[in-house]
mmCIF file with all atom_site columns, C-alpha atoms in Angstrom:
data_model
loop_
_atom_site.group_PDB
_atom_site.id
_atom_site.type_symbol
_atom_site.label_atom_id
_atom_site.label_alt_id
_atom_site.label_comp_id
_atom_site.label_asym_id
_atom_site.label_entity_id
_atom_site.label_seq_id
_atom_site.pdbx_PDB_ins_code
_atom_site.Cartn_x
_atom_site.Cartn_y
_atom_site.Cartn_z
_atom_site.occupancy
_atom_site.B_iso_or_equiv
_atom_site.pdbx_formal_charge
_atom_site.auth_seq_id
_atom_site.auth_comp_id
_atom_site.auth_asym_id
_atom_site.auth_atom_id
_atom_site.pdbx_PDB_model_num
ATOM 1   C CA . ASP I 1 1   ? 33.855 5.577  30.650 1.00 0.00 ? 102  ASP I CA 1
ATOM 2   C CA . VAL I 1 2   ? 31.577 8.257  29.645 1.00 0.00 ? 103  VAL I CA 1
ATOM 3   C CA . VAL I 1 3   ? 33.483 11.581 28.897 1.00 0.00 ? 104  VAL I CA 1
ATOM 4   C CA . MET I 1 4   ? 31.475 14.614 29.962 1.00 0.00 ? 105  MET I CA 1
ATOM 5   C CA . THR I 1 5   ? 32.702 17.607 27.935 1.00 0.00 ? 106  THR I CA 1
ATOM 6   C CA . GLN I 1 6   ? 31.895 21.120 29.189 1.00 0.00 ? 107  GLN I CA 1
ATOM 7   C CA . THR I 1 7   ? 32.352 24.363 27.255 1.00 0.00 ? 108  THR I CA 1
ATOM 8   C CA . PRO I 1 8   ? 33.309 26.821 27.672 1.00 0.00 ? 109  PRO I CA 1
ATOM 9   C CA . VAL I 1 9   ? 36.059 26.481 30.435 1.00 0.00 ? 110  VAL I CA 1
ATOM 10  C CA . SER I 1 10  ? 35.360 29.915 31.881 1.00 0.00 ? 111  SER I CA 1
ATOM 11  C CA . LEU I 1 11  ? 32.849 32.515 31.289 1.00 0.00 ? 112  LEU I CA 1
ATOM 12  C CA . SER I 1 12  ? 32.571 36.263 32.276 1.00 0.00 ? 113  SER I CA 1
ATOM 13  C CA . VAL I 1 13  ? 29.066 37.744 32.819 1.00 0.00 ? 114  VAL I CA 1
ATOM 14  C CA . SER I 1 14  ? 27.600 40.981 33.808 1.00 0.00 ? 115  SER I CA 1
ATOM 15  C CA . LEU I 1 15  ? 25.618 41.196 36.940 1.00 0.00 ? 116  LEU I CA 1
ATOM 16  C CA . GLY I 1 16  ? 21.961 40.803 35.707 1.00 0.00 ? 117  GLY I CA 1
ATOM 17  C CA . GLY I 1 17  ? 22.857 39.313 32.511 1.00 0.00 ? 118  GLY I CA 1
ATOM 18  C CA . GLN I 1 18  ? 22.379 35.748 30.895 1.00 0.00 ? 119  GLN I CA 1
ATOM 19  C CA . THR I 1 19  ? 24.570 33.004 30.105 1.00 0.00 ? 120  THR I CA 1
ATOM 20  C CA . SER I 1 20  ? 24.645 29.341 29.364 1.00 0.00 ? 121  SER I CA 1
ATOM 21  C CA . ILE I 1 21  ? 27.005 26.514 29.789 1.00 0.00 ? 122  ILE I CA 1
ATOM 22  C CA . SER I 1 22  ? 27.094 23.393 27.461 1.00 0.00 ? 123  SER I CA 1
ATOM 23  C CA . CYS I 1 23  ? 27.895 19.753 28.640 1.00 0.00 ? 124  CYS I CA 1
ATOM 24  C CA . ARG I 1 24  ? 27.964 16.934 25.973 1.00 0.00 ? 125  ARG I CA 1
ATOM 25  C CA . SER I 1 25  ? 28.517 13.307 27.035 1.00 0.00 ? 126  SER I CA 1
ATOM 26  C CA . SER I 1 26  ? 30.174 10.651 24.930 1.00 0.00 ? 127  SER I CA 1
ATOM 27  C CA . GLN I 1 27  ? 27.297 8.178  24.965 1.00 0.00 ? 128  GLN I CA 1
ATOM 28  C CA . SER I 1 28  ? 23.709 8.855  25.474 1.00 0.00 ? 129  SER I CA 1
ATOM 29  C CA . LEU I 1 29  ? 22.862 9.150  28.877 1.00 0.00 ? 130  LEU I CA 1
ATOM 30  C CA . VAL I 1 30  ? 19.168 7.756  28.634 1.00 0.00 ? 131  VAL I CA 1
ATOM 31  C CA . HIS I 1 31  ? 19.020 4.921  31.285 1.00 0.00 ? 132  HIS I CA 1
ATOM 32  C CA . SER I 1 32  ? 17.104 1.560  30.567 1.00 0.00 ? 133  SER I CA 1
ATOM 33  C CA . ASP I 1 33  ? 14.628 2.827  32.975 1.00 0.00 ? 134  ASP I CA 1
ATOM 34  C CA . GLY I 1 34  ? 13.800 5.486  30.886 1.00 0.00 ? 135  GLY I CA 1
ATOM 35  C CA . ASN I 1 35  ? 15.301 8.455  32.937 1.00 0.00 ? 136  ASN I CA 1
ATOM 36  C CA . THR I 1 36  ? 18.397 10.638 31.864 1.00 0.00 ? 137  THR I CA 1
ATOM 37  C CA . TYR I 1 37  ? 20.502 11.182 34.811 1.00 0.00 ? 138  TYR I CA 1
ATOM 38  C CA . LEU I 1 38  ? 22.253 14.289 34.029 1.00 0.00 ? 139  LEU I CA 1
ATOM 39  C CA . TYR I 1 39  ? 22.985 16.731 36.670 1.00 0.00 ? 140  TYR I CA 1
ATOM 40  C CA . TRP I 1 40  ? 24.301 20.332 37.425 1.00 0.00 ? 141  TRP I CA 1
ATOM 41  C CA . TYR I 1 41  ? 26.382 21.554 40.325 1.00 0.00 ? 142  TYR I CA 1
ATOM 42  C CA . LEU I 1 42  ? 27.745 24.802 41.350 1.00 0.00 ? 143  LEU I CA 1
ATOM 43  C CA . GLN I 1 43  ? 30.698 24.897 43.738 1.00 0.00 ? 144  GLN I CA 1
ATOM 44  C CA . LYS I 1 44  ? 31.243 28.462 45.200 1.00 0.00 ? 145  LYS I CA 1
ATOM 45  C CA . PRO I 1 45  ? 35.019 29.568 46.356 1.00 0.00 ? 146  PRO I CA 1
ATOM 46  C CA . GLY I 1 46  ? 35.991 27.558 49.337 1.00 0.00 ? 147  GLY I CA 1
ATOM 47  C CA . GLN I 1 47  ? 32.720 25.735 49.653 1.00 0.00 ? 148  GLN I CA 1
ATOM 48  C CA . SER I 1 48  ? 31.348 21.962 48.825 1.00 0.00 ? 149  SER I CA 1
ATOM 49  C CA . PRO I 1 49  ? 29.594 21.476 45.507 1.00 0.00 ? 150  PRO I CA 1
ATOM 50  C CA . GLN I 1 50  ? 25.758 22.188 45.682 1.00 0.00 ? 151  GLN I CA 1
ATOM 51  C CA . LEU I 1 51  ? 23.282 20.500 43.760 1.00 0.00 ? 152  LEU I CA 1
ATOM 52  C CA . LEU I 1 52  ? 21.168 22.647 41.211 1.00 0.00 ? 153  LEU I CA 1
ATOM 53  C CA . ILE I 1 53  ? 19.645 20.700 38.516 1.00 0.00 ? 154  ILE I CA 1
ATOM 54  C CA . TYR I 1 54  ? 18.627 16.802 38.625 1.00 0.00 ? 155  TYR I CA 1
ATOM 55  C CA . LYS I 1 55  ? 17.441 14.825 35.967 1.00 0.00 ? 156  LYS I CA 1
ATOM 56  C CA . VAL I 1 56  ? 18.143 17.411 33.162 1.00 0.00 ? 157  VAL I CA 1
ATOM 57  C CA . SER I 1 57  ? 15.766 19.975 34.055 1.00 0.00 ? 158  SER I CA 1
ATOM 58  C CA . ASN I 1 58  ? 14.433 19.714 37.563 1.00 0.00 ? 159  ASN I CA 1
ATOM 59  C CA . ARG I 1 59  ? 15.598 22.248 40.064 1.00 0.00 ? 160  ARG I CA 1
ATOM 60  C CA . PHE I 1 60  ? 16.778 21.070 43.433 1.00 0.00 ? 161  PHE I CA 1
ATOM 61  C CA . SER I 1 61  ? 15.107 22.387 46.503 1.00 0.00 ? 162  SER I CA 1
ATOM 62  C CA . GLY I 1 62  ? 15.793 26.114 47.246 1.00 0.00 ? 163  GLY I CA 1
ATOM 63  C CA . VAL I 1 63  ? 17.275 26.688 43.707 1.00 0.00 ? 164  VAL I CA 1
ATOM 64  C CA . PRO I 1 64  ? 15.972 29.978 42.140 1.00 0.00 ? 165  PRO I CA 1
ATOM 65  C CA . ASP I 1 65  ? 14.365 29.713 38.850 1.00 0.00 ? 166  ASP I CA 1
ATOM 66  C CA . ARG I 1 66  ? 16.725 31.917 37.389 1.00 0.00 ? 167  ARG I CA 1
ATOM 67  C CA . PHE I 1 67  ? 18.675 28.486 36.711 1.00 0.00 ? 168  PHE I CA 1
ATOM 68  C CA . SER I 1 68  ? 17.005 26.225 34.235 1.00 0.00 ? 169  SER I CA 1
ATOM 69  C CA . GLY I 1 69  ? 18.350 22.894 32.587 1.00 0.00 ? 170  GLY I CA 1
ATOM 70  C CA . SER I 1 70  ? 17.510 21.532 29.119 1.00 0.00 ? 171  SER I CA 1
ATOM 71  C CA . GLY I 1 71  ? 18.726 18.980 26.756 1.00 0.00 ? 172  GLY I CA 1
ATOM 72  C CA . SER I 1 72  ? 18.541 15.279 25.760 1.00 0.00 ? 173  SER I CA 1
ATOM 73  C CA . GLY I 1 73  ? 20.487 12.226 24.652 1.00 0.00 ? 174  GLY I CA 1
ATOM 74  C CA . THR I 1 74  ? 24.108 13.500 24.792 1.00 0.00 ? 175  THR I CA 1
ATOM 75  C CA . ASP I 1 75  ? 23.645 17.368 24.689 1.00 0.00 ? 176  ASP I CA 1
ATOM 76  C CA . PHE I 1 76  ? 22.630 19.479 27.668 1.00 0.00 ? 177  PHE I CA 1
ATOM 77  C CA . THR I 1 77  ? 22.579 23.070 28.691 1.00 0.00 ? 178  THR I CA 1
ATOM 78  C CA . LEU I 1 78  ? 22.498 25.162 31.664 1.00 0.00 ? 179  LEU I CA 1
ATOM 79  C CA . LYS I 1 79  ? 21.062 28.763 31.549 1.00 0.00 ? 180  LYS I CA 1
ATOM 80  C CA . ILE I 1 80  ? 21.395 31.204 34.195 1.00 0.00 ? 181  ILE I CA 1
ATOM 81  C CA . SER I 1 81  ? 19.552 34.663 33.979 1.00 0.00 ? 182  SER I CA 1
ATOM 82  C CA . ARG I 1 82  ? 19.716 37.625 35.761 1.00 0.00 ? 183  ARG I CA 1
ATOM 83  C CA . VAL I 1 83  ? 23.236 36.621 37.165 1.00 0.00 ? 184  VAL I CA 1
ATOM 84  C CA . GLU I 1 84  ? 23.721 37.699 40.683 1.00 0.00 ? 185  GLU I CA 1
ATOM 85  C CA . PRO I 1 85  ? 26.951 37.567 42.809 1.00 0.00 ? 186  PRO I CA 1
ATOM 86  C CA . GLU I 1 86  ? 26.127 34.381 44.603 1.00 0.00 ? 187  GLU I CA 1
ATOM 87  C CA . ASP I 1 87  ? 26.019 32.626 41.323 1.00 0.00 ? 188  ASP I CA 1
ATOM 88  C CA . LEU I 1 88  ? 29.779 32.981 40.824 1.00 0.00 ? 189  LEU I CA 1
ATOM 89  C CA . GLY I 1 89  ? 32.041 29.734 40.905 1.00 0.00 ? 190  GLY I CA 1
ATOM 90  C CA . VAL I 1 90  ? 32.500 26.729 39.025 1.00 0.00 ? 191  VAL I CA 1
ATOM 91  C CA . TYR I 1 91  ? 29.838 24.531 37.289 1.00 0.00 ? 192  TYR I CA 1
ATOM 92  C CA . TYR I 1 92  ? 30.140 20.876 36.805 1.00 0.00 ? 193  TYR I CA 1
ATOM 93  C CA . CYS I 1 93  ? 27.713 18.461 34.832 1.00 0.00 ? 194  CYS I CA 1
ATOM 94  C CA . TYR I 1 94  ? 27.418 15.010 35.989 1.00 0.00 ? 195  TYR I CA 1
ATOM 95  C CA . GLN I 1 95  ? 26.124 11.888 34.742 1.00 0.00 ? 196  GLN I CA 1
ATOM 96  C CA . GLY I 1 96  ? 24.599 8.946  36.778 1.00 0.00 ? 197  GLY I CA 1
ATOM 97  C CA . THR I 1 97  ? 23.468 6.624  34.096 1.00 0.00 ? 198  THR I CA 1
ATOM 98  C CA . HIS I 1 98  ? 26.442 4.800  33.349 1.00 0.00 ? 199  HIS I CA 1
ATOM 99  C CA . TYR I 1 99  ? 29.167 3.300  35.775 1.00 0.00 ? 200  TYR I CA 1
ATOM 100 C CA . PRO I 1 100 ? 31.657 4.727  36.489 1.00 0.00 ? 201  PRO I CA 1
ATOM 101 C CA . TYR I 1 101 ? 29.696 8.113  37.205 1.00 0.00 ? 202  TYR I CA 1
ATOM 102 C CA . THR I 1 102 ? 31.596 11.168 35.840 1.00 0.00 ? 203  THR I CA 1
ATOM 103 C CA . PHE I 1 103 ? 31.602 14.873 35.977 1.00 0.00 ? 204  PHE I CA 1
ATOM 104 C CA . GLY I 1 104 ? 32.500 17.094 33.416 1.00 0.00 ? 205  GLY I CA 1
ATOM 105 C CA . ALA I 1 105 ? 35.897 19.466 34.016 1.00 0.00 ? 206  ALA I CA 1
ATOM 106 C CA . GLY I 1 106 ? 33.846 22.423 35.058 1.00 0.00 ? 207  GLY I CA 1
ATOM 107 C CA . THR I 1 107 ? 33.202 25.892 33.866 1.00 0.00 ? 208  THR I CA 1
ATOM 108 C CA . LYS I 1 108 ? 34.241 28.844 35.807 1.00 0.00 ? 209  LYS I CA 1
ATOM 109 C CA . LEU I 1 109 ? 31.894 31.696 36.088 1.00 0.00 ? 210  LEU I CA 1
ATOM 110 C CA . GLU I 1 110 ? 33.306 35.224 36.820 1.00 0.00 ? 211  GLU I CA 1
ATOM 111 C CA . LEU I 1 111 ? 32.189 38.674 37.055 1.00 0.00 ? 212  LEU I CA 1
ATOM 112 C CA . LYS I 1 112 ? 32.783 40.862 33.701 1.00 0.00 ? 213  LYS I CA 1
ATOM 113 C CA . GLU G 2 1   ? 18.134 19.801 57.970 1.00 0.00 ? 1210 GLU G CA 1
ATOM 114 C CA . VAL G 2 2   ? 20.606 17.156 56.361 1.00 0.00 ? 1211 VAL G CA 1
ATOM 115 C CA . GLN G 2 3   ? 24.035 17.203 58.088 1.00 0.00 ? 1212 GLN G CA 1
ATOM 116 C CA . LEU G 2 4   ? 26.988 15.376 56.851 1.00 0.00 ? 1213 LEU G CA 1
ATOM 117 C CA . VAL G 2 5   ? 30.225 15.770 58.730 1.00 0.00 ? 1214 VAL G CA 1
ATOM 118 C CA . GLU G 2 6   ? 33.405 13.863 57.734 1.00 0.00 ? 1215 GLU G CA 1
ATOM 119 C CA . SER G 2 7   ? 36.183 13.038 59.941 1.00 0.00 ? 1216 SER G CA 1
ATOM 120 C CA . GLY G 2 8   ? 39.644 11.112 59.924 1.00 0.00 ? 1217 GLY G CA 1
ATOM 121 C CA . GLY G 2 9   ? 41.602 12.891 57.380 1.00 0.00 ? 1218 GLY G CA 1
ATOM 122 C CA . GLY G 2 10  ? 45.368 13.798 57.454 1.00 0.00 ? 1219 GLY G CA 1
ATOM 123 C CA . LEU G 2 11  ? 48.638 13.214 56.457 1.00 0.00 ? 1220 LEU G CA 1
ATOM 124 C CA . VAL G 2 12  ? 49.778 9.765  55.449 1.00 0.00 ? 1221 VAL G CA 1
ATOM 125 C CA . GLN G 2 13  ? 52.960 7.918  53.823 1.00 0.00 ? 1222 GLN G CA 1
ATOM 126 C CA . PRO G 2 14  ? 52.293 6.304  50.406 1.00 0.00 ? 1223 PRO G CA 1
ATOM 127 C CA . GLY G 2 15  ? 51.297 2.400  50.888 1.00 0.00 ? 1224 GLY G CA 1
ATOM 128 C CA . ARG G 2 16  ? 49.719 3.099  54.122 1.00 0.00 ? 1225 ARG G CA 1
ATOM 129 C CA . SER G 2 17  ? 46.134 2.907  55.121 1.00 0.00 ? 1226 SER G CA 1
ATOM 130 C CA . LEU G 2 18  ? 43.384 5.603  56.390 1.00 0.00 ? 1227 LEU G CA 1
ATOM 131 C CA . LYS G 2 19  ? 39.996 5.288  57.428 1.00 0.00 ? 1228 LYS G CA 1
ATOM 132 C CA . LEU G 2 20  ? 37.374 8.099  56.892 1.00 0.00 ? 1229 LEU G CA 1
ATOM 133 C CA . SER G 2 21  ? 34.065 8.458  58.619 1.00 0.00 ? 1230 SER G CA 1
ATOM 134 C CA . CYS G 2 22  ? 30.897 10.595 58.124 1.00 0.00 ? 1231 CYS G CA 1
ATOM 135 C CA . ALA G 2 23  ? 28.307 11.218 60.694 1.00 0.00 ? 1232 ALA G CA 1
ATOM 136 C CA . ALA G 2 24  ? 24.771 11.824 58.733 1.00 0.00 ? 1233 ALA G CA 1
ATOM 137 C CA . SER G 2 25  ? 21.873 13.487 60.661 1.00 0.00 ? 1234 SER G CA 1
ATOM 138 C CA . GLY G 2 26  ? 18.561 15.133 59.478 1.00 0.00 ? 1235 GLY G CA 1
ATOM 139 C CA . PHE G 2 27  ? 17.236 12.393 57.204 1.00 0.00 ? 1236 PHE G CA 1
ATOM 140 C CA . THR G 2 28  ? 16.808 8.405  57.630 1.00 0.00 ? 1237 THR G CA 1
ATOM 141 C CA . PHE G 2 29  ? 20.043 7.420  56.781 1.00 0.00 ? 1238 PHE G CA 1
ATOM 142 C CA . SER G 2 30  ? 19.053 3.716  56.121 1.00 0.00 ? 1239 SER G CA 1
ATOM 143 C CA . ASN G 2 31  ? 16.778 4.860  53.312 1.00 0.00 ? 1240 ASN G CA 1
ATOM 144 C CA . TYR G 2 32  ? 19.258 6.343  51.107 1.00 0.00 ? 1241 TYR G CA 1
ATOM 145 C CA . TYR G 2 33  ? 22.260 5.133  49.218 1.00 0.00 ? 1242 TYR G CA 1
ATOM 146 C CA . MET G 2 34  ? 25.315 7.021  50.185 1.00 0.00 ? 1243 MET G CA 1
ATOM 147 C CA . ALA G 2 35  ? 28.718 8.009  48.127 1.00 0.00 ? 1244 ALA G CA 1
ATOM 148 C CA . TRP G 2 36  ? 32.030 9.566  48.560 1.00 0.00 ? 1245 TRP G CA 1
ATOM 149 C CA . VAL G 2 37  ? 33.341 12.032 45.999 1.00 0.00 ? 1246 VAL G CA 1
ATOM 150 C CA . ARG G 2 38  ? 37.008 13.547 45.837 1.00 0.00 ? 1247 ARG G CA 1
ATOM 151 C CA . GLN G 2 39  ? 38.582 16.593 44.639 1.00 0.00 ? 1248 GLN G CA 1
ATOM 152 C CA . ALA G 2 40  ? 42.423 16.882 44.223 1.00 0.00 ? 1249 ALA G CA 1
ATOM 153 C CA . PRO G 2 41  ? 43.938 20.326 44.761 1.00 0.00 ? 1250 PRO G CA 1
ATOM 154 C CA . LYS G 2 42  ? 42.879 22.885 42.167 1.00 0.00 ? 1251 LYS G CA 1
ATOM 155 C CA . LYS G 2 43  ? 41.181 20.084 40.123 1.00 0.00 ? 1252 LYS G CA 1
ATOM 156 C CA . GLY G 2 44  ? 37.777 18.799 39.361 1.00 0.00 ? 1253 GLY G CA 1
ATOM 157 C CA . LEU G 2 45  ? 35.401 16.099 41.012 1.00 0.00 ? 1254 LEU G CA 1
ATOM 158 C CA . GLU G 2 46  ? 35.689 12.292 41.121 1.00 0.00 ? 1255 GLU G CA 1
ATOM 159 C CA . TRP G 2 47  ? 33.222 9.826  42.180 1.00 0.00 ? 1256 TRP G CA 1
ATOM 160 C CA . VAL G 2 48  ? 34.995 7.200  44.409 1.00 0.00 ? 1257 VAL G CA 1
ATOM 161 C CA . ALA G 2 49  ? 32.193 4.970  45.639 1.00 0.00 ? 1258 ALA G CA 1
ATOM 162 C CA . THR G 2 50  ? 28.554 4.334  46.313 1.00 0.00 ? 1259 THR G CA 1
ATOM 163 C CA . ILE G 2 51  ? 27.077 2.089  48.473 1.00 0.00 ? 1260 ILE G CA 1
ATOM 164 C CA . SER G 2 52  ? 23.318 0.881  48.700 1.00 0.00 ? 1261 SER G CA 1
ATOM 165 C CA . THR G 2 53  ? 20.875 1.112  51.736 1.00 0.00 ? 1262 THR G CA 1
ATOM 166 C CA . SER G 2 54  ? 21.704 -2.227 53.086 1.00 0.00 ? 1263 SER G CA 1
ATOM 167 C CA . GLY G 2 55  ? 25.136 -2.033 52.329 1.00 0.00 ? 1264 GLY G CA 1
ATOM 168 C CA . SER G 2 56  ? 24.955 -5.297 50.367 1.00 0.00 ? 1265 SER G CA 1
ATOM 169 C CA . ARG G 2 57  ? 26.147 -3.379 47.023 1.00 0.00 ? 1266 ARG G CA 1
ATOM 170 C CA . THR G 2 58  ? 29.036 -1.207 46.625 1.00 0.00 ? 1267 THR G CA 1
ATOM 171 C CA . TYR G 2 59  ? 30.529 0.423  43.515 1.00 0.00 ? 1268 TYR G CA 1
ATOM 172 C CA . TYR G 2 60  ? 33.828 1.810  42.535 1.00 0.00 ? 1269 TYR G CA 1
ATOM 173 C CA . PRO G 2 61  ? 35.616 3.208  39.604 1.00 0.00 ? 1270 PRO G CA 1
ATOM 174 C CA . ASP G 2 62  ? 38.892 1.483  38.364 1.00 0.00 ? 1271 ASP G CA 1
ATOM 175 C CA . SER G 2 63  ? 41.009 4.030  39.763 1.00 0.00 ? 1272 SER G CA 1
ATOM 176 C CA . VAL G 2 64  ? 40.275 2.890  43.518 1.00 0.00 ? 1273 VAL G CA 1
ATOM 177 C CA . LYS G 2 65  ? 38.540 -0.527 43.042 1.00 0.00 ? 1274 LYS G CA 1
ATOM 178 C CA . GLY G 2 66  ? 40.823 -3.009 45.120 1.00 0.00 ? 1275 GLY G CA 1
ATOM 179 C CA . ARG G 2 67  ? 42.126 -0.465 47.342 1.00 0.00 ? 1276 ARG G CA 1
ATOM 180 C CA . PHE G 2 68  ? 39.116 1.561  48.834 1.00 0.00 ? 1277 PHE G CA 1
ATOM 181 C CA . THR G 2 69  ? 36.210 -0.015 50.639 1.00 0.00 ? 1278 THR G CA 1
ATOM 182 C CA . ILE G 2 70  ? 32.943 1.877  51.246 1.00 0.00 ? 1279 ILE G CA 1
ATOM 183 C CA . SER G 2 71  ? 30.850 0.572  54.269 1.00 0.00 ? 1280 SER G CA 1
ATOM 184 C CA . ARG G 2 72  ? 28.031 2.023  56.604 1.00 0.00 ? 1281 ARG G CA 1
ATOM 185 C CA . ASP G 2 73  ? 26.512 1.350  59.925 1.00 0.00 ? 1282 ASP G CA 1
ATOM 186 C CA . ASN G 2 74  ? 22.785 2.228  59.801 1.00 0.00 ? 1283 ASN G CA 1
ATOM 187 C CA . ALA G 2 75  ? 22.347 1.937  63.520 1.00 0.00 ? 1284 ALA G CA 1
ATOM 188 C CA . LYS G 2 76  ? 24.835 4.783  63.950 1.00 0.00 ? 1285 LYS G CA 1
ATOM 189 C CA . SER G 2 77  ? 24.011 6.646  60.809 1.00 0.00 ? 1286 SER G CA 1
ATOM 190 C CA . SER G 2 78  ? 27.546 6.622  59.793 1.00 0.00 ? 1287 SER G CA 1
ATOM 191 C CA . LEU G 2 79  ? 29.367 5.968  56.409 1.00 0.00 ? 1288 LEU G CA 1
ATOM 192 C CA . TYR G 2 80  ? 33.049 5.017  56.189 1.00 0.00 ? 1289 TYR G CA 1
ATOM 193 C CA . LEU G 2 81  ? 35.779 4.874  53.643 1.00 0.00 ? 1290 LEU G CA 1
ATOM 194 C CA . GLN G 2 82  ? 38.798 2.572  54.236 1.00 0.00 ? 1291 GLN G CA 1
ATOM 195 C CA . MET G 2 83  ? 41.560 3.475  52.150 1.00 0.00 ? 1292 MET G CA 1
ATOM 196 C CA . ASN G 2 84  ? 44.485 0.981  51.766 1.00 0.00 ? 1293 ASN G CA 1
ATOM 197 C CA . SER G 2 85  ? 47.827 1.430  49.408 1.00 0.00 ? 1294 SER G CA 1
ATOM 198 C CA . LEU G 2 86  ? 47.410 4.899  49.297 1.00 0.00 ? 1295 LEU G CA 1
ATOM 199 C CA . LYS G 2 87  ? 49.219 6.761  46.431 1.00 0.00 ? 1296 LYS G CA 1
ATOM 200 C CA . SER G 2 88  ? 50.015 10.361 45.991 1.00 0.00 ? 1297 SER G CA 1
ATOM 201 C CA . GLU G 2 89  ? 47.335 10.816 43.501 1.00 0.00 ? 1298 GLU G CA 1
ATOM 202 C CA . ASP G 2 90  ? 44.830 9.886  46.183 1.00 0.00 ? 1299 ASP G CA 1
ATOM 203 C CA . THR G 2 91  ? 45.441 13.420 47.752 1.00 0.00 ? 1300 THR G CA 1
ATOM 204 C CA . ALA G 2 92  ? 42.356 15.278 47.731 1.00 0.00 ? 1301 ALA G CA 1
ATOM 205 C CA . THR G 2 93  ? 39.584 16.539 49.808 1.00 0.00 ? 1302 THR G CA 1
ATOM 206 C CA . TYR G 2 94  ? 36.869 13.547 50.127 1.00 0.00 ? 1303 TYR G CA 1
ATOM 207 C CA . TYR G 2 95  ? 33.395 14.657 50.523 1.00 0.00 ? 1304 TYR G CA 1
ATOM 208 C CA . CYS G 2 96  ? 30.644 12.297 51.950 1.00 0.00 ? 1305 CYS G CA 1
ATOM 209 C CA . ALA G 2 97  ? 27.339 12.499 49.865 1.00 0.00 ? 1306 ALA G CA 1
ATOM 210 C CA . ARG G 2 98  ? 23.644 11.568 50.242 1.00 0.00 ? 1307 ARG G CA 1
ATOM 211 C CA . HIS G 2 99  ? 23.354 9.741  47.052 1.00 0.00 ? 1308 HIS G CA 1
ATOM 212 C CA . GLU G 2 100 ? 20.193 8.942  44.672 1.00 0.00 ? 1309 GLU G CA 1
ATOM 213 C CA . ARG G 2 101 ? 21.889 8.500  41.343 1.00 0.00 ? 1310 ARG G CA 1
ATOM 214 C CA . ALA G 2 102 ? 23.791 11.424 41.951 1.00 0.00 ? 1311 ALA G CA 1
ATOM 215 C CA . PRO G 2 103 ? 24.919 13.607 45.290 1.00 0.00 ? 1312 PRO G CA 1
ATOM 216 C CA . ASP G 2 104 ? 22.357 15.639 46.581 1.00 0.00 ? 1313 ASP G CA 1
ATOM 217 C CA . TYR G 2 105 ? 23.568 16.560 49.782 1.00 0.00 ? 1314 TYR G CA 1
ATOM 218 C CA . TRP G 2 106 ? 27.261 17.173 50.573 1.00 0.00 ? 1315 TRP G CA 1
ATOM 219 C CA . GLY G 2 107 ? 29.440 17.466 53.463 1.00 0.00 ? 1316 GLY G CA 1
ATOM 220 C CA . GLN G 2 108 ? 32.195 20.097 54.143 1.00 0.00 ? 1317 GLN G CA 1
ATOM 221 C CA . GLY G 2 109 ? 35.068 17.665 53.116 1.00 0.00 ? 1318 GLY G CA 1
ATOM 222 C CA . VAL G 2 110 ? 37.738 16.095 54.838 1.00 0.00 ? 1319 VAL G CA 1
ATOM 223 C CA . MET G 2 111 ? 41.502 16.518 53.398 1.00 0.00 ? 1320 MET G CA 1
ATOM 224 C CA . VAL G 2 112 ? 43.816 13.515 53.056 1.00 0.00 ? 1321 VAL G CA 1
ATOM 225 C CA . THR G 2 113 ? 47.423 13.936 51.764 1.00 0.00 ? 1322 THR G CA 1
ATOM 226 C CA . VAL G 2 114 ? 49.497 11.296 50.884 1.00 0.00 ? 1323 VAL G CA 1
ATOM 227 C CA . SER G 2 115 ? 52.984 12.025 50.945 1.00 0.00 ? 1324 SER G CA 1
ATOM 228 C CA . SER G 2 116 ? 56.499 10.888 52.572 1.00 0.00 ? 1325 SER G CA 1
#
């Protein structure tokens, strides 16, 4: 199975500040069709996860441009700029390239 | 607006069965793969099952293969998860999700507790 390793486990950030989360996969996430199926989710306290970024760098509908994704192969990054209170929660990366599909363990974003 | 509403959760004894349902609306259900994802209490997310648009293809991780069955009824815009031989480690919130290589829209989740 593809292991998704997220770092750090937790982050403290000031409102208005910038931060980033790393996700590394144990195998390349480049699919035979040429796409890289790496996604980012945010789970706010008491809520269902919500999709932020699909296929490495594409923002999902309604996601503000403060969120950006980058990376390739096995190394990926989610950047959050101008952090707002509604950005707090647990962030997960996910790969949809190889069965079984797998999530990272999560990164908790808290206020400093 | 995409809506996914799960039902059927509850307390069940180890070894018993339970069937979850998910009612979908706000999109053409028959055009999308669908999936179930679970989250054990205070833990991370685990993909549980995916089903193709027609229902002819299904996919599972080893942790549930042979015990869980995902199915759908396109005429009713409904998704199901039949869970047999339940174990304590199946205790989790189960989310129904629209799935295009990855979940995009998620339901609110339904709790399943496996305990004697």
